[in-house]
PDB file of C-alpha atoms and ligand atoms in Angstrom:
ATOM      1  CA  UNK A  19      14.906 124.530  40.314  1.00 58.00           C
ATOM      2  CA  UNK A  20      16.825 127.457  41.744  1.00 74.00           C
ATOM      3  CA  UNK A  21      17.362 130.494  39.615  1.00 86.00           C
ATOM      4  CA  UNK A  22      20.812 131.379  38.461  1.00 93.00           C
ATOM      5  CA  UNK A  23      20.509 134.710  36.739  1.00 89.00           C
ATOM      6  CA  UNK A  24      24.172 134.732  35.768  1.00 95.00           C
ATOM      7  CA  UNK A  25      23.698 131.878  33.362  1.00 98.00           C
ATOM      8  CA  UNK A  26      22.608 132.882  29.905  1.00 98.00           C
ATOM      9  CA  UNK A  27      21.912 130.703  26.900  1.00 98.00           C
ATOM     10  CA  UNK A  28      20.989 131.871  23.434  1.00 98.00           C
ATOM     11  CA  UNK A  29      19.383 130.983  20.156  1.00 98.00           C
ATOM     12  CA  UNK A  30      20.686 132.972  17.199  1.00 98.00           C
ATOM     13  CA  UNK A  31      18.807 132.346  13.965  1.00 97.00           C
ATOM     14  CA  UNK A  32      19.694 134.057  10.703  1.00 95.00           C
ATOM     15  CA  UNK A  33      16.516 135.514   9.233  1.00 95.00           C
ATOM     16  CA  UNK A  34      16.933 133.862   5.864  1.00 93.00           C
ATOM     17  CA  UNK A  35      13.613 132.051   6.032  1.00 93.00           C
ATOM     18  CA  UNK A  36      11.102 130.542   8.458  1.00 96.00           C
ATOM     19  CA  UNK A  37      12.192 128.062  11.116  1.00 97.00           C
ATOM     20  CA  UNK A  38      12.135 124.382  10.162  1.00 98.00           C
ATOM     21  CA  UNK A  39      12.257 121.297  12.350  1.00 98.00           C
ATOM     22  CA  UNK A  40      16.071 121.390  12.484  1.00 98.00           C
ATOM     23  CA  UNK A  41      16.197 124.957  13.770  1.00 98.00           C
ATOM     24  CA  UNK A  42      13.361 124.311  16.233  1.00 98.00           C
ATOM     25  CA  UNK A  43      15.406 121.457  17.701  1.00 98.00           C
ATOM     26  CA  UNK A  44      18.346 123.825  18.272  1.00 98.00           C
ATOM     27  CA  UNK A  45      16.055 126.417  19.834  1.00 98.00           C
ATOM     28  CA  UNK A  46      14.423 123.924  22.203  1.00 98.00           C
ATOM     29  CA  UNK A  47      17.754 122.329  23.144  1.00 98.00           C
ATOM     30  CA  UNK A  48      19.360 125.661  24.049  1.00 98.00           C
ATOM     31  CA  UNK A  49      16.211 126.678  25.929  1.00 98.00           C
ATOM     32  CA  UNK A  50      15.843 123.518  28.031  1.00 98.00           C
ATOM     33  CA  UNK A  51      19.563 123.336  28.724  1.00 98.00           C
ATOM     34  CA  UNK A  52      19.842 126.789  30.247  1.00 98.00           C
ATOM     35  CA  UNK A  53      16.436 126.732  31.951  1.00 98.00           C
ATOM     36  CA  UNK A  54      17.309 123.498  33.689  1.00 97.00           C
ATOM     37  CA  UNK A  55      20.311 125.224  35.186  1.00 97.00           C
ATOM     38  CA  UNK A  56      18.029 128.040  36.359  1.00 97.00           C
ATOM     39  CA  UNK A  57      19.478 130.440  33.799  1.00 98.00           C
ATOM     40  CA  UNK A  58      17.921 132.769  31.274  1.00 98.00           C
ATOM     41  CA  UNK A  59      17.501 132.366  27.542  1.00 98.00           C
ATOM     42  CA  UNK A  60      18.145 135.011  24.936  1.00 98.00           C
ATOM     43  CA  UNK A  61      17.142 135.357  21.300  1.00 98.00           C
ATOM     44  CA  UNK A  62      19.502 137.134  18.926  1.00 98.00           C
ATOM     45  CA  UNK A  63      18.707 137.738  15.281  1.00 97.00           C
ATOM     46  CA  UNK A  64      21.806 137.334  13.105  1.00 96.00           C
ATOM     47  CA  UNK A  65      20.705 139.790  10.435  1.00 95.00           C
ATOM     48  CA  UNK A  66      24.066 141.173   9.373  1.00 94.00           C
ATOM     49  CA  UNK A  67      23.804 140.076   5.803  1.00 88.00           C
ATOM     50  CA  UNK A  68      21.058 142.172   4.129  1.00 81.00           C
ATOM     51  CA  UNK A  69      21.161 140.371   0.781  1.00 75.00           C
ATOM     52  CA  UNK A  70      20.437 137.072   2.516  1.00 76.00           C
ATOM     53  CA  UNK A  71      17.856 138.439   4.908  1.00 75.00           C
ATOM     54  CA  UNK A  72      14.277 137.678   3.910  1.00 78.00           C
ATOM     55  CA  UNK A  73      11.961 140.544   4.790  1.00 76.00           C
ATOM     56  CA  UNK A  74       9.336 138.572   6.651  1.00 91.00           C
ATOM     57  CA  UNK A  75      11.643 135.975   8.099  1.00 95.00           C
ATOM     58  CA  UNK A  76      12.268 137.851  11.366  1.00 95.00           C
ATOM     59  CA  UNK A  77       8.593 138.173  12.152  1.00 95.00           C
ATOM     60  CA  UNK A  78       7.937 134.613  11.151  1.00 97.00           C
ATOM     61  CA  UNK A  79      10.792 133.249  13.308  1.00 98.00           C
ATOM     62  CA  UNK A  80       9.703 135.215  16.355  1.00 98.00           C
ATOM     63  CA  UNK A  81       6.068 134.148  15.896  1.00 98.00           C
ATOM     64  CA  UNK A  82       7.092 130.521  15.658  1.00 98.00           C
ATOM     65  CA  UNK A  83       9.235 130.747  18.784  1.00 98.00           C
ATOM     66  CA  UNK A  84       6.366 132.388  20.645  1.00 98.00           C
ATOM     67  CA  UNK A  85       3.833 129.815  19.475  1.00 98.00           C
ATOM     68  CA  UNK A  86       6.130 127.160  20.937  1.00 98.00           C
ATOM     69  CA  UNK A  87       6.468 128.983  24.268  1.00 98.00           C
ATOM     70  CA  UNK A  88      10.058 130.003  23.559  1.00 98.00           C
ATOM     71  CA  UNK A  89      10.145 133.562  24.844  1.00 98.00           C
ATOM     72  CA  UNK A  90      13.374 135.517  25.182  1.00 98.00           C
ATOM     73  CA  UNK A  91      14.072 136.585  28.769  1.00 98.00           C
ATOM     74  CA  UNK A  92      15.956 139.657  27.552  1.00 97.00           C
ATOM     75  CA  UNK A  93      15.126 142.139  24.813  1.00 97.00           C
ATOM     76  CA  UNK A  94      15.892 140.622  21.426  1.00 97.00           C
ATOM     77  CA  UNK A  95      19.225 141.683  19.962  1.00 96.00           C
ATOM     78  CA  UNK A  96      19.601 142.412  16.264  1.00 96.00           C
ATOM     79  CA  UNK A  97      23.148 142.162  14.976  1.00 96.00           C
ATOM     80  CA  UNK A  98      22.337 144.856  12.424  1.00 95.00           C
ATOM     81  CA  UNK A  99      22.103 147.265  15.371  1.00 95.00           C
ATOM     82  CA  UNK A 100      25.443 146.317  16.873  1.00 96.00           C
ATOM     83  CA  UNK A 101      27.707 147.734  14.194  1.00 96.00           C
ATOM     84  CA  UNK A 102      29.559 150.001  16.660  1.00 97.00           C
ATOM     85  CA  UNK A 103      30.478 147.087  18.898  1.00 97.00           C
ATOM     86  CA  UNK A 104      31.840 145.177  15.910  1.00 98.00           C
ATOM     87  CA  UNK A 105      33.779 148.220  14.695  1.00 97.00           C
ATOM     88  CA  UNK A 106      35.399 148.582  18.136  1.00 98.00           C
ATOM     89  CA  UNK A 107      36.333 144.911  18.124  1.00 98.00           C
ATOM     90  CA  UNK A 108      37.749 145.199  14.627  1.00 98.00           C
ATOM     91  CA  UNK A 109      39.911 148.137  15.703  1.00 97.00           C
ATOM     92  CA  UNK A 110      41.275 146.131  18.608  1.00 98.00           C
ATOM     93  CA  UNK A 111      42.135 143.285  16.270  1.00 98.00           C
ATOM     94  CA  UNK A 112      43.943 145.409  13.698  1.00 96.00           C
ATOM     95  CA  UNK A 113      47.399 144.648  15.071  1.00 95.00           C
ATOM     96  CA  UNK A 114      46.792 141.003  14.077  1.00 95.00           C
ATOM     97  CA  UNK A 115      45.021 141.825  10.824  1.00 97.00           C
ATOM     98  CA  UNK A 116      45.820 142.748   7.222  1.00 97.00           C
ATOM     99  CA  UNK A 117      44.083 144.003   4.117  1.00 97.00           C
ATOM    100  CA  UNK A 118      43.444 141.344   1.516  1.00 97.00           C
ATOM    101  CA  UNK A 119      43.044 142.288  -2.133  1.00 95.00           C
ATOM    102  CA  UNK A 120      42.698 138.735  -3.452  1.00 95.00           C
ATOM    103  CA  UNK A 121      39.712 138.009  -5.634  1.00 93.00           C
ATOM    104  CA  UNK A 122      37.627 134.912  -5.179  1.00 91.00           C
ATOM    105  CA  UNK A 123      39.067 133.666  -8.458  1.00 94.00           C
ATOM    106  CA  UNK A 124      42.666 134.070  -7.243  1.00 94.00           C
ATOM    107  CA  UNK A 125      41.886 131.971  -4.193  1.00 95.00           C
ATOM    108  CA  UNK A 126      39.724 129.330  -5.776  1.00 93.00           C
ATOM    109  CA  UNK A 127      42.419 126.641  -6.050  1.00 93.00           C
ATOM    110  CA  UNK A 128      43.787 126.997  -2.540  1.00 95.00           C
ATOM    111  CA  UNK A 129      42.284 124.826   0.186  1.00 93.00           C
ATOM    112  CA  UNK A 130      43.055 127.567   2.726  1.00 94.00           C
ATOM    113  CA  UNK A 131      44.145 131.171   2.361  1.00 96.00           C
ATOM    114  CA  UNK A 132      47.770 131.133   1.097  1.00 95.00           C
ATOM    115  CA  UNK A 133      48.841 134.249   2.998  1.00 95.00           C
ATOM    116  CA  UNK A 134      49.367 136.380  -0.115  1.00 95.00           C
ATOM    117  CA  UNK A 135      48.500 139.736   1.457  1.00 96.00           C
ATOM    118  CA  UNK A 136      49.831 139.115   4.963  1.00 95.00           C
ATOM    119  CA  UNK A 137      52.098 142.150   4.760  1.00 94.00           C
ATOM    120  CA  UNK A 138      49.422 144.639   3.628  1.00 95.00           C
ATOM    121  CA  UNK A 139      49.156 146.646   6.800  1.00 92.00           C
ATOM    122  CA  UNK A 140      48.186 149.904   5.065  1.00 89.00           C
ATOM    123  CA  UNK A 141      44.467 150.513   4.851  1.00 85.00           C
ATOM    124  CA  UNK A 142      43.262 149.932   1.317  1.00 83.00           C
ATOM    125  CA  UNK A 143      39.782 150.560  -0.052  1.00 84.00           C
ATOM    126  CA  UNK A 144      37.534 147.750  -1.269  1.00 88.00           C
ATOM    127  CA  UNK A 145      39.453 144.987   0.408  1.00 95.00           C
ATOM    128  CA  UNK A 146      38.512 142.436   2.956  1.00 97.00           C
ATOM    129  CA  UNK A 147      40.288 142.335   6.298  1.00 97.00           C
ATOM    130  CA  UNK A 148      41.747 139.041   7.466  1.00 98.00           C
ATOM    131  CA  UNK A 149      43.028 137.971  10.840  1.00 97.00           C
ATOM    132  CA  UNK A 150      46.462 136.302  10.889  1.00 96.00           C
ATOM    133  CA  UNK A 151      46.157 133.052  12.767  1.00 95.00           C
ATOM    134  CA  UNK A 152      49.883 132.301  12.928  1.00 90.00           C
ATOM    135  CA  UNK A 153      50.969 128.980  14.412  1.00 89.00           C
ATOM    136  CA  UNK A 154      48.315 128.988  17.054  1.00 84.00           C
ATOM    137  CA  UNK A 155      46.879 125.733  18.380  1.00 91.00           C
ATOM    138  CA  UNK A 156      43.561 126.020  20.069  1.00 94.00           C
ATOM    139  CA  UNK A 157      41.690 123.541  22.230  1.00 96.00           C
ATOM    140  CA  UNK A 158      37.897 123.464  22.036  1.00 96.00           C
ATOM    141  CA  UNK A 159      36.117 121.968  25.018  1.00 97.00           C
ATOM    142  CA  UNK A 160      32.701 120.795  23.997  1.00 98.00           C
ATOM    143  CA  UNK A 161      30.052 119.250  26.232  1.00 98.00           C
ATOM    144  CA  UNK A 162      29.056 116.858  23.450  1.00 97.00           C
ATOM    145  CA  UNK A 163      32.174 116.411  21.320  1.00 97.00           C
ATOM    146  CA  UNK A 164      34.772 116.486  24.076  1.00 97.00           C
ATOM    147  CA  UNK A 165      38.071 118.318  23.776  1.00 98.00           C
ATOM    148  CA  UNK A 166      39.675 118.689  20.377  1.00 97.00           C
ATOM    149  CA  UNK A 167      42.764 120.618  19.471  1.00 97.00           C
ATOM    150  CA  UNK A 168      42.812 122.582  16.223  1.00 96.00           C
ATOM    151  CA  UNK A 169      45.799 123.953  14.374  1.00 94.00           C
ATOM    152  CA  UNK A 170      44.180 127.026  12.967  1.00 93.00           C
ATOM    153  CA  UNK A 171      46.946 127.817  10.483  1.00 93.00           C
ATOM    154  CA  UNK A 172      46.665 124.372   8.928  1.00 92.00           C
ATOM    155  CA  UNK A 173      42.901 123.981   8.986  1.00 91.00           C
ATOM    156  CA  UNK A 174      41.482 127.449   8.413  1.00 92.00           C
ATOM    157  CA  UNK A 175      44.279 129.847   7.506  1.00 95.00           C
ATOM    158  CA  UNK A 176      43.900 133.603   7.929  1.00 97.00           C
ATOM    159  CA  UNK A 177      40.187 134.224   7.913  1.00 97.00           C
ATOM    160  CA  UNK A 178      38.001 137.170   6.965  1.00 97.00           C
ATOM    161  CA  UNK A 179      36.773 139.408   9.784  1.00 98.00           C
ATOM    162  CA  UNK A 180      35.446 142.158   7.567  1.00 97.00           C
ATOM    163  CA  UNK A 181      34.124 141.480   4.124  1.00 95.00           C
ATOM    164  CA  UNK A 182      34.929 143.453   1.007  1.00 94.00           C
ATOM    165  CA  UNK A 183      31.489 145.031   1.097  1.00 92.00           C
ATOM    166  CA  UNK A 184      32.272 146.404   4.574  1.00 93.00           C
ATOM    167  CA  UNK A 185      30.059 143.941   6.442  1.00 95.00           C
ATOM    168  CA  UNK A 186      31.375 142.345   9.624  1.00 97.00           C
ATOM    169  CA  UNK A 187      31.951 138.632   9.128  1.00 97.00           C
ATOM    170  CA  UNK A 188      29.688 136.127  10.845  1.00 96.00           C
ATOM    171  CA  UNK A 189      32.609 134.895  12.975  1.00 97.00           C
ATOM    172  CA  UNK A 190      33.599 138.302  14.320  1.00 98.00           C
ATOM    173  CA  UNK A 191      30.026 139.355  15.102  1.00 98.00           C
ATOM    174  CA  UNK A 192      29.218 136.030  16.712  1.00 98.00           C
ATOM    175  CA  UNK A 193      32.407 135.994  18.774  1.00 98.00           C
ATOM    176  CA  UNK A 194      31.679 139.485  20.087  1.00 98.00           C
ATOM    177  CA  UNK A 195      28.058 138.635  20.890  1.00 98.00           C
ATOM    178  CA  UNK A 196      28.675 135.204  22.421  1.00 98.00           C
ATOM    179  CA  UNK A 197      31.529 136.299  24.699  1.00 97.00           C
ATOM    180  CA  UNK A 198      31.159 137.780  28.165  1.00 84.00           C
ATOM    181  CA  UNK A 199      27.459 137.543  29.114  1.00 93.00           C
ATOM    182  CA  UNK A 200      26.497 134.393  27.221  1.00 98.00           C
ATOM    183  CA  UNK A 201      27.576 131.419  29.321  1.00 98.00           C
ATOM    184  CA  UNK A 202      26.223 128.507  27.258  1.00 98.00           C
ATOM    185  CA  UNK A 203      26.058 128.032  23.505  1.00 98.00           C
ATOM    186  CA  UNK A 204      24.095 124.948  22.519  1.00 98.00           C
ATOM    187  CA  UNK A 205      23.852 124.777  18.736  1.00 98.00           C
ATOM    188  CA  UNK A 206      24.064 122.392  15.798  1.00 98.00           C
ATOM    189  CA  UNK A 207      27.226 120.487  14.918  1.00 98.00           C
ATOM    190  CA  UNK A 208      27.170 122.144  11.495  1.00 97.00           C
ATOM    191  CA  UNK A 209      28.515 125.207  13.330  1.00 97.00           C
ATOM    192  CA  UNK A 210      31.261 123.340  15.185  1.00 97.00           C
ATOM    193  CA  UNK A 211      33.951 124.243  12.590  1.00 95.00           C
ATOM    194  CA  UNK A 212      33.396 127.930  13.348  1.00 96.00           C
ATOM    195  CA  UNK A 213      34.109 127.444  17.046  1.00 97.00           C
ATOM    196  CA  UNK A 214      37.938 127.537  17.004  1.00 97.00           C
ATOM    197  CA  UNK A 215      37.790 130.686  14.865  1.00 97.00           C
ATOM    198  CA  UNK A 216      35.340 132.340  17.232  1.00 98.00           C
ATOM    199  CA  UNK A 217      37.436 131.268  20.223  1.00 97.00           C
ATOM    200  CA  UNK A 218      40.571 132.763  18.688  1.00 97.00           C
ATOM    201  CA  UNK A 219      38.763 136.070  18.160  1.00 98.00           C
ATOM    202  CA  UNK A 220      37.535 136.068  21.768  1.00 98.00           C
ATOM    203  CA  UNK A 221      41.012 135.240  23.002  1.00 97.00           C
ATOM    204  CA  UNK A 222      42.570 138.099  21.066  1.00 97.00           C
ATOM    205  CA  UNK A 223      39.896 140.476  22.312  1.00 98.00           C
ATOM    206  CA  UNK A 224      40.518 139.193  25.864  1.00 97.00           C
ATOM    207  CA  UNK A 225      36.858 138.224  26.193  1.00 97.00           C
ATOM    208  CA  UNK A 226      35.784 135.171  28.141  1.00 96.00           C
ATOM    209  CA  UNK A 227      34.238 132.414  26.033  1.00 97.00           C
ATOM    210  CA  UNK A 228      30.992 130.568  26.761  1.00 98.00           C
ATOM    211  CA  UNK A 229      30.741 126.820  27.315  1.00 98.00           C
ATOM    212  CA  UNK A 230      29.855 125.053  24.068  1.00 98.00           C
ATOM    213  CA  UNK A 231      27.751 122.002  23.317  1.00 98.00           C
ATOM    214  CA  UNK A 232      27.224 121.037  19.684  1.00 98.00           C
ATOM    215  CA  UNK A 233      24.264 118.755  19.140  1.00 98.00           C
ATOM    216  CA  UNK A 234      23.788 116.576  16.047  1.00 98.00           C
ATOM    217  CA  UNK A 235      21.847 118.122  13.207  1.00 97.00           C
ATOM    218  CA  UNK A 236      18.623 116.888  11.679  1.00 98.00           C
ATOM    219  CA  UNK A 237      19.082 115.391   8.224  1.00 97.00           C
ATOM    220  CA  UNK A 238      16.961 113.705   5.607  1.00 97.00           C
ATOM    221  CA  UNK A 239      17.388 109.984   5.043  1.00 95.00           C
ATOM    222  CA  UNK A 240      20.076 110.717   2.425  1.00 95.00           C
ATOM    223  CA  UNK A 241      22.193 112.654   4.909  1.00 95.00           C
ATOM    224  CA  UNK A 242      21.506 116.183   3.661  1.00 96.00           C
ATOM    225  CA  UNK A 243      20.881 118.703   6.410  1.00 96.00           C
ATOM    226  CA  UNK A 244      17.480 120.373   6.657  1.00 96.00           C
ATOM    227  CA  UNK A 245      17.873 123.938   5.452  1.00 93.00           C
ATOM    228  CA  UNK A 246      16.281 126.537   3.288  1.00 88.00           C
ATOM    229  CA  UNK A 247      18.426 125.302   0.380  1.00 89.00           C
ATOM    230  CA  UNK A 248      17.134 121.757   0.783  1.00 91.00           C
ATOM    231  CA  UNK A 249      13.580 123.127   0.991  1.00 90.00           C
ATOM    232  CA  UNK A 250      12.898 122.079   4.561  1.00 95.00           C
ATOM    233  CA  UNK A 251       9.230 122.748   5.259  1.00 97.00           C
ATOM    234  CA  UNK A 252       8.389 125.680   7.527  1.00 97.00           C
ATOM    235  CA  UNK A 253       7.109 124.895  11.011  1.00 98.00           C
ATOM    236  CA  UNK A 254       3.318 125.015  11.272  1.00 98.00           C
ATOM    237  CA  UNK A 255       2.540 127.068  14.389  1.00 98.00           C
ATOM    238  CA  UNK A 256      -0.903 125.533  14.580  1.00 98.00           C
ATOM    239  CA  UNK A 257       0.732 122.214  15.474  1.00 97.00           C
ATOM    240  CA  UNK A 258       2.920 123.571  18.277  1.00 98.00           C
ATOM    241  CA  UNK A 259       2.309 120.778  20.777  1.00 97.00           C
ATOM    242  CA  UNK A 260       2.908 117.988  18.299  1.00 96.00           C
ATOM    243  CA  UNK A 261       5.984 119.818  16.989  1.00 97.00           C
ATOM    244  CA  UNK A 262       7.412 119.948  20.516  1.00 97.00           C
ATOM    245  CA  UNK A 263       6.655 116.280  21.056  1.00 97.00           C
ATOM    246  CA  UNK A 264       8.554 115.533  17.831  1.00 97.00           C
ATOM    247  CA  UNK A 265      11.468 117.740  18.878  1.00 98.00           C
ATOM    248  CA  UNK A 266      11.790 115.911  22.195  1.00 97.00           C
ATOM    249  CA  UNK A 267      11.562 112.566  20.455  1.00 97.00           C
ATOM    250  CA  UNK A 268      14.412 113.528  18.100  1.00 97.00           C
ATOM    251  CA  UNK A 269      16.403 114.609  21.135  1.00 98.00           C
ATOM    252  CA  UNK A 270      16.022 111.169  22.697  1.00 96.00           C
ATOM    253  CA  UNK A 271      13.323 112.274  25.157  1.00 96.00           C
ATOM    254  CA  UNK A 272      10.051 110.522  24.329  1.00 93.00           C
ATOM    255  CA  UNK A 273       7.251 112.388  26.088  1.00 93.00           C
ATOM    256  CA  UNK A 274       4.995 110.094  28.146  1.00 91.00           C
ATOM    257  CA  UNK A 275       1.175 110.356  28.019  1.00 81.00           C
ATOM    258  CA  UNK A 276       1.125 113.335  25.744  1.00 75.00           C
ATOM    259  CA  UNK A 277      -2.658 113.648  25.517  1.00 79.00           C
ATOM    260  CA  UNK A 278      -3.824 117.194  26.059  1.00 88.00           C
ATOM    261  CA  UNK A 279      -0.532 118.607  27.187  1.00 94.00           C
ATOM    262  CA  UNK A 280      -0.145 122.306  26.601  1.00 96.00           C
ATOM    263  CA  UNK A 281       2.923 123.954  25.101  1.00 97.00           C
ATOM    264  CA  UNK A 282       3.866 125.210  28.574  1.00 97.00           C
ATOM    265  CA  UNK A 283       3.499 121.759  30.140  1.00 97.00           C
ATOM    266  CA  UNK A 284       5.605 120.223  27.419  1.00 97.00           C
ATOM    267  CA  UNK A 285       8.367 122.776  27.895  1.00 98.00           C
ATOM    268  CA  UNK A 286       8.291 122.297  31.665  1.00 97.00           C
ATOM    269  CA  UNK A 287       8.584 118.576  31.160  1.00 97.00           C
ATOM    270  CA  UNK A 288      11.440 119.166  28.708  1.00 98.00           C
ATOM    271  CA  UNK A 289      13.292 121.372  31.171  1.00 98.00           C
ATOM    272  CA  UNK A 290      12.832 118.863  33.979  1.00 98.00           C
ATOM    273  CA  UNK A 291      13.989 115.939  31.875  1.00 97.00           C
ATOM    274  CA  UNK A 292      16.744 117.644  29.914  1.00 98.00           C
ATOM    275  CA  UNK A 293      20.005 115.738  29.803  1.00 95.00           C
ATOM    276  CA  UNK A 294      22.508 116.751  27.170  1.00 96.00           C
ATOM    277  CA  UNK A 295      24.374 113.485  27.629  1.00 94.00           C
ATOM    278  CA  UNK A 296      21.273 111.548  26.524  1.00 93.00           C
ATOM    279  CA  UNK A 297      20.930 113.317  23.185  1.00 97.00           C
ATOM    280  CA  UNK A 298      21.648 110.599  20.599  1.00 96.00           C
ATOM    281  CA  UNK A 299      24.963 111.001  18.778  1.00 95.00           C
ATOM    282  CA  UNK A 300      23.005 110.920  15.546  1.00 96.00           C
ATOM    283  CA  UNK A 301      19.371 111.984  15.265  1.00 97.00           C
ATOM    284  CA  UNK A 302      17.025 109.699  13.435  1.00 96.00           C
ATOM    285  CA  UNK A 303      16.346 111.095   9.953  1.00 97.00           C
ATOM    286  CA  UNK A 304      13.615 113.633   9.425  1.00 96.00           C
ATOM    287  CA  UNK A 305      10.219 112.512   8.317  1.00 89.00           C
ATOM    288  CA  UNK A 306       7.385 114.931   7.768  1.00 83.00           C
TER     289      UNK A 306
HETATM  290  N1  LIG B 187      22.974 132.584  12.793  1.00 73.10           N
HETATM  291  C1  LIG B 187      23.737 131.463  12.383  1.00 73.10           C
HETATM  292  C2  LIG B 187      22.834 130.380  11.849  1.00 73.10           C
HETATM  293  O1  LIG B 187      21.644 130.451  12.024  1.00 73.10           O
HETATM  294  C3  LIG B 187      24.648 130.910  13.457  1.00 73.10           C
HETATM  295  C4  LIG B 187      24.045 130.703  14.757  1.00 73.10           C
HETATM  296  C5  LIG B 187      24.948 130.229  15.856  1.00 73.10           C
HETATM  297  O2  LIG B 187      26.141 130.573  15.946  1.00 73.10           O
HETATM  298  O3  LIG B 187      24.374 129.533  16.692  1.00 73.10           O
HETATM  299  O4  LIG B 187      23.296 129.471  11.202  1.00 73.10           O
HETATM  300 ZN1   ZN B 188      44.854 138.343  -0.134  1.00 73.10          ZN
END
C-alpha cells in the first residue's frame, strides 16, 4: 500500500455519550477506507453544544477508539476551539444571510422555514442567523448513494447558521471543518440529509468539498437507530477484538479464522479487504 499523505479521512463524534456499536462501525469504516488508499485518518470532537456535551464522554470516546487501534494521525481537533474560524466563515456568508426573530412556536406549523425574516439585514440581538438558499439546485455525488439533485429551497428552506444562543450551527461548523483538507467523509446515512446544506455552505465560502460516502446505519430489529436516546449499550473496551470482528461482519466482511487475532491484525485485515461497494445496502439488525 503506497502512502498518499494528501488524502485525509475523519471521524467526528459528538461527545454526548460513549461510543456504541453504530458509532464504532462509522469509525472503522472511515478508518479502513482512507487507510486503504494510503491516506491519513483524523479524529475531530464535535463539542460545540455545551448543554449536550457529557463531561466524561470525550475521554470515554477517545479511550474506546484507542482500545480498538483507531488512533488519529493528526492532533485531535475540538470544535469548541475553532470559534474564530467559524466566526470568519459567518462573516463571509453575511451577504447571503439574515437575522431571524421567529420563535420556535411561530415556525412549528411550517414544514420548512417560510422566509418571514428574509429582509432583516440589520444586526439584531438575540436572533438566529439564517442562510438564504434561494432557488439553488445542488447535486450530491455519493460513493454509496450515487448522484442526487436537491432543490434546497423546497426541501430545507433557509437554514440556521448561527443559533439564537450565539452558537455556530452544526452545519456551518462541519462544512468549515470538512472542506479543504478533508478529502473523504465516510459517515452514516442518517447524516445524508445534512450534506446538501453543508455543500451549499462550502460552495458559498469557495471551499472545496470532500468526497462523500454514506453507509447504512445500524438499527434494532424494529428499525430504530442505535443512539443514546434509544439506550444503545456502550462499547466494552475489554472486548475490542470481538467488537472489531462484529463491526466487520456488519460491514459485509466476515473475518476468516479469527482465533487469537490482535486488534492490530484485525485492522490490517480490514484495511486490506476494505471495499465500500461490498457494504450491504442495509445492515443486519443489531443484536447484543
Ligand atoms: N458529530 C455529528 C454526529 O456525531 C456529525 C458527524 C459527521 O458529520 O460525521 O452525529
Ligand atoms: Zn424568522
